mmCIF file of C-alpha atoms in Angstrom:
data_model
loop_
_atom_site.group_PDB
_atom_site.id
_atom_site.type_symbol
_atom_site.label_atom_id
_atom_site.label_comp_id
_atom_site.label_asym_id
_atom_site.label_seq_id
_atom_site.Cartn_x
_atom_site.Cartn_y
_atom_site.Cartn_z
ATOM 1 C CA MET A 1 52.115 -88.097 -161.296
ATOM 2 C CA LYS A 2 51.047 -86.457 -164.578
ATOM 3 C CA LYS A 3 47.573 -87.922 -164.317
ATOM 4 C CA LEU A 4 47.321 -86.568 -160.724
ATOM 5 C CA LEU A 5 48.293 -83.080 -161.862
ATOM 6 C CA ILE A 6 45.716 -83.222 -164.719
ATOM 7 C CA ILE A 7 42.988 -84.282 -162.249
ATOM 8 C CA ILE A 8 43.952 -81.505 -159.837
ATOM 9 C CA LEU A 9 43.887 -78.952 -162.693
ATOM 10 C CA LEU A 10 40.431 -80.079 -163.921
ATOM 11 C CA LEU A 11 39.018 -79.987 -160.377
ATOM 12 C CA SER A 12 40.399 -76.528 -159.855
ATOM 13 C CA VAL A 13 38.841 -75.299 -163.065
ATOM 14 C CA LEU A 14 35.579 -76.881 -162.242
ATOM 15 C CA SER A 15 35.523 -75.499 -158.751
ATOM 16 C CA SER A 16 36.346 -71.960 -159.984
ATOM 17 C CA SER A 17 33.660 -72.234 -162.598
ATOM 18 C CA VAL A 18 30.998 -73.329 -160.092
ATOM 19 C CA SER A 19 32.047 -70.530 -157.661
ATOM 20 C CA ALA A 20 31.988 -68.033 -160.617
ATOM 21 C CA GLN A 21 28.441 -68.868 -161.341
ATOM 22 C CA ILE A 22 27.853 -69.857 -165.005
ATOM 23 C CA PHE A 23 25.085 -68.625 -167.248
ATOM 24 C CA GLY A 24 24.247 -69.355 -170.813
ATOM 25 C CA TYR A 25 21.799 -69.524 -173.777
ATOM 26 C CA LEU A 26 20.502 -72.091 -176.143
ATOM 27 C CA GLY A 27 19.067 -70.942 -179.448
ATOM 28 C CA GLY A 28 18.370 -71.694 -183.044
ATOM 29 C CA GLY A 29 16.827 -70.387 -186.229
ATOM 30 C CA LEU A 30 16.027 -70.741 -189.924
ATOM 31 C CA GLY A 31 17.342 -68.577 -192.681
ATOM 32 C CA ALA A 32 19.095 -68.145 -195.937
ATOM 33 C CA THR A 33 22.722 -68.399 -197.005
ATOM 34 C CA MET A 34 23.967 -66.328 -199.890
ATOM 35 C CA PRO A 35 27.265 -67.075 -201.566
ATOM 36 C CA GLN A 36 29.545 -64.093 -202.078
ATOM 37 C CA GLY A 37 32.287 -63.368 -204.625
ATOM 38 C CA GLU A 38 33.648 -66.245 -206.531
ATOM 39 C CA PHE A 39 31.469 -68.735 -204.650
ATOM 40 C CA ASN A 40 28.426 -67.055 -206.120
ATOM 41 C CA GLU A 41 29.495 -68.042 -209.659
ATOM 42 C CA TYR A 42 29.027 -71.660 -208.885
ATOM 43 C CA THR A 43 26.401 -71.876 -206.158
ATOM 44 C CA LYS A 44 22.930 -70.482 -205.693
ATOM 45 C CA THR A 45 21.360 -69.117 -202.450
ATOM 46 C CA GLY A 46 20.406 -71.952 -200.051
ATOM 47 C CA PHE A 47 18.050 -72.719 -197.242
ATOM 48 C CA SER A 48 19.883 -72.783 -193.857
ATOM 49 C CA ILE A 49 19.285 -74.076 -190.306
ATOM 50 C CA MET A 50 21.374 -73.229 -187.263
ATOM 51 C CA GLY A 51 21.692 -73.905 -183.628
ATOM 52 C CA TYR A 52 24.054 -72.597 -180.924
ATOM 53 C CA GLY A 53 24.866 -72.519 -177.308
ATOM 54 C CA THR A 54 26.733 -69.890 -175.260
ATOM 55 C CA ILE A 55 28.289 -69.971 -171.863
ATOM 56 C CA GLY A 56 29.756 -67.225 -169.682
ATOM 57 C CA MET A 57 30.635 -66.367 -166.086
ATOM 58 C CA LEU A 58 28.988 -63.645 -163.977
ATOM 59 C CA LYS A 59 32.468 -62.329 -163.216
ATOM 60 C CA MET A 60 32.662 -61.471 -166.952
ATOM 61 C CA PRO A 61 29.050 -60.969 -167.928
ATOM 62 C CA TYR A 62 29.762 -59.344 -171.306
ATOM 63 C CA VAL A 63 31.974 -62.158 -172.597
ATOM 64 C CA GLN A 64 30.693 -65.596 -173.621
ATOM 65 C CA LEU A 65 31.980 -68.662 -175.389
ATOM 66 C CA ARG A 66 29.794 -69.582 -178.364
ATOM 67 C CA LEU A 67 29.518 -72.947 -180.050
ATOM 68 C CA GLY A 68 27.546 -73.010 -183.307
ATOM 69 C CA LEU A 69 26.273 -75.533 -185.794
ATOM 70 C CA GLN A 70 24.786 -74.898 -189.266
ATOM 71 C CA GLY A 71 23.571 -76.855 -192.152
ATOM 72 C CA VAL A 72 23.116 -75.266 -195.648
ATOM 73 C CA PHE A 73 21.180 -76.836 -198.489
ATOM 74 C CA PHE A 74 21.868 -74.837 -201.581
ATOM 75 C CA GLU A 75 19.273 -74.530 -204.324
ATOM 76 C CA HIS A 76 19.578 -77.167 -207.055
ATOM 77 C CA ASP A 77 21.000 -75.908 -210.334
ATOM 78 C CA ASP A 78 19.362 -77.649 -213.329
ATOM 79 C CA ARG A 79 20.913 -77.407 -216.820
ATOM 80 C CA ASN A 80 19.577 -78.783 -220.060
ATOM 81 C CA VAL A 81 22.058 -80.984 -222.008
ATOM 82 C CA VAL A 82 21.696 -82.202 -225.613
ATOM 83 C CA PHE A 83 24.126 -84.944 -226.767
ATOM 84 C CA GLU A 84 25.462 -85.269 -230.378
ATOM 85 C CA GLY A 85 23.207 -87.692 -232.318
ATOM 86 C CA TYR A 86 20.192 -87.146 -230.130
ATOM 87 C CA PRO A 87 19.083 -83.589 -231.014
ATOM 88 C CA ASP A 88 15.445 -84.159 -229.947
ATOM 89 C CA ASP A 89 16.299 -85.693 -226.525
ATOM 90 C CA VAL A 90 16.861 -83.134 -223.758
ATOM 91 C CA PHE A 91 18.737 -84.501 -220.763
ATOM 92 C CA THR A 92 18.925 -82.671 -217.427
ATOM 93 C CA GLU A 93 22.192 -82.218 -215.396
ATOM 94 C CA THR A 94 21.389 -81.359 -211.698
ATOM 95 C CA TYR A 95 24.006 -79.907 -209.481
ATOM 96 C CA THR A 96 23.461 -80.149 -205.693
ATOM 97 C CA ASN A 97 25.645 -78.587 -203.040
ATOM 98 C CA ASP A 98 25.358 -78.963 -199.219
ATOM 99 C CA LEU A 99 27.457 -77.548 -196.407
ATOM 100 C CA LEU A 100 27.889 -78.428 -192.800
ATOM 101 C CA LYS A 101 29.878 -76.363 -190.339
ATOM 102 C CA ALA A 102 30.769 -76.147 -186.635
ATOM 103 C CA THR A 103 32.179 -73.006 -185.130
ATOM 104 C CA LEU A 104 33.721 -71.876 -181.864
ATOM 105 C CA GLY A 105 34.448 -68.354 -180.927
ATOM 106 C CA LEU A 106 34.010 -65.472 -178.395
ATOM 107 C CA GLU A 107 30.957 -63.346 -178.211
ATOM 108 C CA LEU A 108 30.395 -59.933 -176.576
ATOM 109 C CA SER A 109 26.926 -58.889 -175.521
ATOM 110 C CA LYS A 110 25.133 -56.214 -173.486
ATOM 111 C CA ARG A 111 21.615 -56.314 -172.118
ATOM 112 C CA LEU A 112 19.770 -53.027 -172.594
ATOM 113 C CA ALA A 113 16.227 -53.309 -171.221
ATOM 114 C CA ALA A 114 14.418 -55.766 -173.555
ATOM 115 C CA PHE A 115 17.241 -55.762 -176.117
ATOM 116 C CA GLU A 116 20.567 -57.511 -176.157
ATOM 117 C CA PRO A 117 22.870 -56.811 -179.161
ATOM 118 C CA TYR A 118 25.819 -59.120 -179.602
ATOM 119 C CA GLY A 119 28.785 -59.751 -181.863
ATOM 120 C CA GLY A 120 31.810 -61.857 -182.066
ATOM 121 C CA ALA A 121 34.249 -63.941 -184.153
ATOM 122 C CA GLY A 122 35.663 -67.457 -184.101
ATOM 123 C CA ILE A 123 37.130 -70.344 -186.153
ATOM 124 C CA GLY A 124 35.099 -73.048 -187.887
ATOM 125 C CA ILE A 125 35.327 -76.509 -189.449
ATOM 126 C CA TYR A 126 33.552 -76.840 -192.780
ATOM 127 C CA TYR A 127 32.438 -79.867 -194.785
ATOM 128 C CA PHE A 128 31.219 -79.383 -198.312
ATOM 129 C CA GLU A 129 29.441 -81.930 -200.502
ATOM 130 C CA SER A 130 28.923 -81.476 -204.236
ATOM 131 C CA LYS A 131 26.956 -83.924 -206.369
ATOM 132 C CA THR A 132 25.850 -84.059 -210.036
ATOM 133 C CA GLU A 133 23.115 -86.206 -211.563
ATOM 134 C CA LEU A 134 22.309 -86.781 -215.217
ATOM 135 C CA LYS A 135 18.646 -87.500 -215.904
ATOM 136 C CA ASP A 136 17.193 -88.786 -219.187
ATOM 137 C CA PRO A 137 14.224 -87.112 -220.891
ATOM 138 C CA ASP A 138 11.961 -89.282 -218.662
ATOM 139 C CA GLY A 139 13.537 -88.007 -215.514
ATOM 140 C CA GLU A 140 15.433 -91.213 -214.598
ATOM 141 C CA VAL A 141 18.914 -90.898 -213.148
ATOM 142 C CA ILE A 142 21.343 -92.479 -215.485
ATOM 143 C CA ALA A 143 24.636 -91.235 -214.048
ATOM 144 C CA SER A 144 25.852 -89.474 -210.913
ATOM 145 C CA ASN A 145 29.055 -88.233 -209.365
ATOM 146 C CA LYS A 146 29.643 -87.210 -205.783
ATOM 147 C CA LEU A 147 32.572 -85.084 -204.521
ATOM 148 C CA ASP A 148 33.217 -85.034 -200.798
ATOM 149 C CA SER A 149 35.431 -82.071 -200.036
ATOM 150 C CA LYS A 150 37.998 -82.549 -197.304
ATOM 151 C CA THR A 151 37.319 -80.878 -193.989
ATOM 152 C CA LYS A 152 38.411 -77.232 -194.152
ATOM 153 C CA PHE A 153 39.110 -74.587 -191.576
ATOM 154 C CA GLY A 154 37.784 -71.085 -191.843
ATOM 155 C CA TRP A 155 36.805 -67.886 -190.100
ATOM 156 C CA ASN A 156 33.342 -66.873 -188.839
ATOM 157 C CA LEU A 157 31.991 -63.419 -187.928
ATOM 158 C CA ASN A 158 28.796 -63.354 -186.006
ATOM 159 C CA GLY A 159 26.361 -60.647 -184.871
ATOM 160 C CA GLY A 160 22.756 -59.881 -184.118
ATOM 161 C CA ILE A 161 20.236 -58.835 -181.561
ATOM 162 C CA LYS A 162 17.905 -60.582 -179.053
ATOM 163 C CA ILE A 163 14.594 -59.059 -178.247
ATOM 164 C CA PHE A 164 12.944 -60.271 -175.051
ATOM 165 C CA MET A 165 9.216 -60.280 -175.588
ATOM 166 C CA PHE A 166 8.835 -62.873 -172.833
ATOM 167 C CA PRO A 167 10.936 -63.464 -169.643
ATOM 168 C CA LYS A 168 12.236 -66.833 -170.703
ATOM 169 C CA VAL A 169 12.302 -66.516 -174.533
ATOM 170 C CA ALA A 170 13.805 -63.994 -176.859
ATOM 171 C CA PHE A 171 13.439 -63.496 -180.571
ATOM 172 C CA ASP A 172 16.885 -63.667 -182.109
ATOM 173 C CA PHE A 173 17.915 -62.078 -185.363
ATOM 174 C CA ASN A 174 21.370 -63.176 -186.382
ATOM 175 C CA LEU A 175 23.884 -62.501 -189.178
ATOM 176 C CA GLN A 176 26.983 -64.568 -189.959
ATOM 177 C CA TYR A 177 29.804 -64.207 -192.485
ATOM 178 C CA ASP A 178 32.109 -67.096 -193.204
ATOM 179 C CA ILE A 179 35.417 -67.275 -195.110
ATOM 180 C CA VAL A 180 36.742 -70.735 -196.114
ATOM 181 C CA GLN A 181 39.773 -71.500 -198.330
ATOM 182 C CA ASP A 182 40.022 -74.058 -201.011
ATOM 183 C CA LEU A 183 36.560 -75.561 -201.227
ATOM 184 C CA GLU A 184 35.990 -77.904 -204.150
ATOM 185 C CA GLN A 185 32.924 -78.511 -206.190
ATOM 186 C CA TYR A 186 31.732 -79.501 -209.684
ATOM 187 C CA SER A 187 31.456 -76.944 -212.466
ATOM 188 C CA GLY A 188 30.330 -78.811 -215.513
ATOM 189 C CA GLU A 189 32.541 -81.851 -215.783
ATOM 190 C CA GLU A 190 35.448 -80.133 -214.028
ATOM 191 C CA VAL A 191 36.284 -79.904 -210.265
ATOM 192 C CA VAL A 192 37.069 -76.327 -209.336
ATOM 193 C CA SER A 193 38.759 -75.098 -206.178
ATOM 194 C CA PHE A 194 38.289 -71.596 -204.728
ATOM 195 C CA ASN A 195 38.077 -69.402 -201.673
ATOM 196 C CA SER A 196 34.502 -69.380 -200.496
ATOM 197 C CA GLU A 197 32.694 -66.518 -198.632
ATOM 198 C CA PHE A 198 29.026 -66.609 -197.706
ATOM 199 C CA LEU A 199 26.610 -64.572 -195.770
ATOM 200 C CA SER A 200 23.813 -66.108 -193.652
ATOM 201 C CA LEU A 201 20.718 -64.400 -192.267
ATOM 202 C CA PHE A 202 18.625 -66.069 -189.564
ATOM 203 C CA ALA A 203 15.553 -65.441 -187.542
ATOM 204 C CA GLY A 204 14.940 -67.680 -184.459
ATOM 205 C CA VAL A 205 14.528 -67.949 -180.729
ATOM 206 C CA SER A 206 16.968 -67.800 -177.808
ATOM 207 C CA ILE A 207 16.290 -69.292 -174.436
ATOM 208 C CA PRO A 208 18.231 -68.164 -171.317
ATOM 209 C CA LEU A 209 19.409 -71.090 -169.134
ATOM 210 C CA GLY A 210 19.688 -68.966 -165.993
ATOM 211 C CA VAL A 211 22.585 -69.131 -163.497
ATOM 212 C CA PHE A 212 24.012 -72.420 -162.386
#
């Protein structure tokens, strides 16, 4: 009986969505992610790539559901190390930090001629990886450590503007701000935990999917 009720519910949602006429966008872009606050003490600005999809109903044309994906590859941090007893040998300690995230939220937008400003907020799942490598004076890796942070939940703010230069393609300028609690990463030989905030700026394209 429960399965039958679930099937009926899914069919009713599907039929109402079809009758409501669904529209959406697919988009993506490249940009930079800049750590803020305490996060900035341990991590440098990184290269970032993002993609997203939105879906809405013509009955509520200004409200859409947004799913976003982002990968951040922070700039390597190289530090020279000299060990006791080897004053003439300079070793290099390299810190590498990467971040993957997936976000889901609501977005408000309004088309004004060739421009469509938008903004919204949502929640996210964040995965952070921190790695250190010790290289000898010849550049060979002689030791390494990898720290996989547990999956964390956070908040995402999102805004930007689409500029329609062509009927089916828009330039998309996007800004995102994320807040994540208790991220862990290496600082020297220690593992530090802190609240992370970072700002991402993107330039890319957005493609309307039409009404279906």
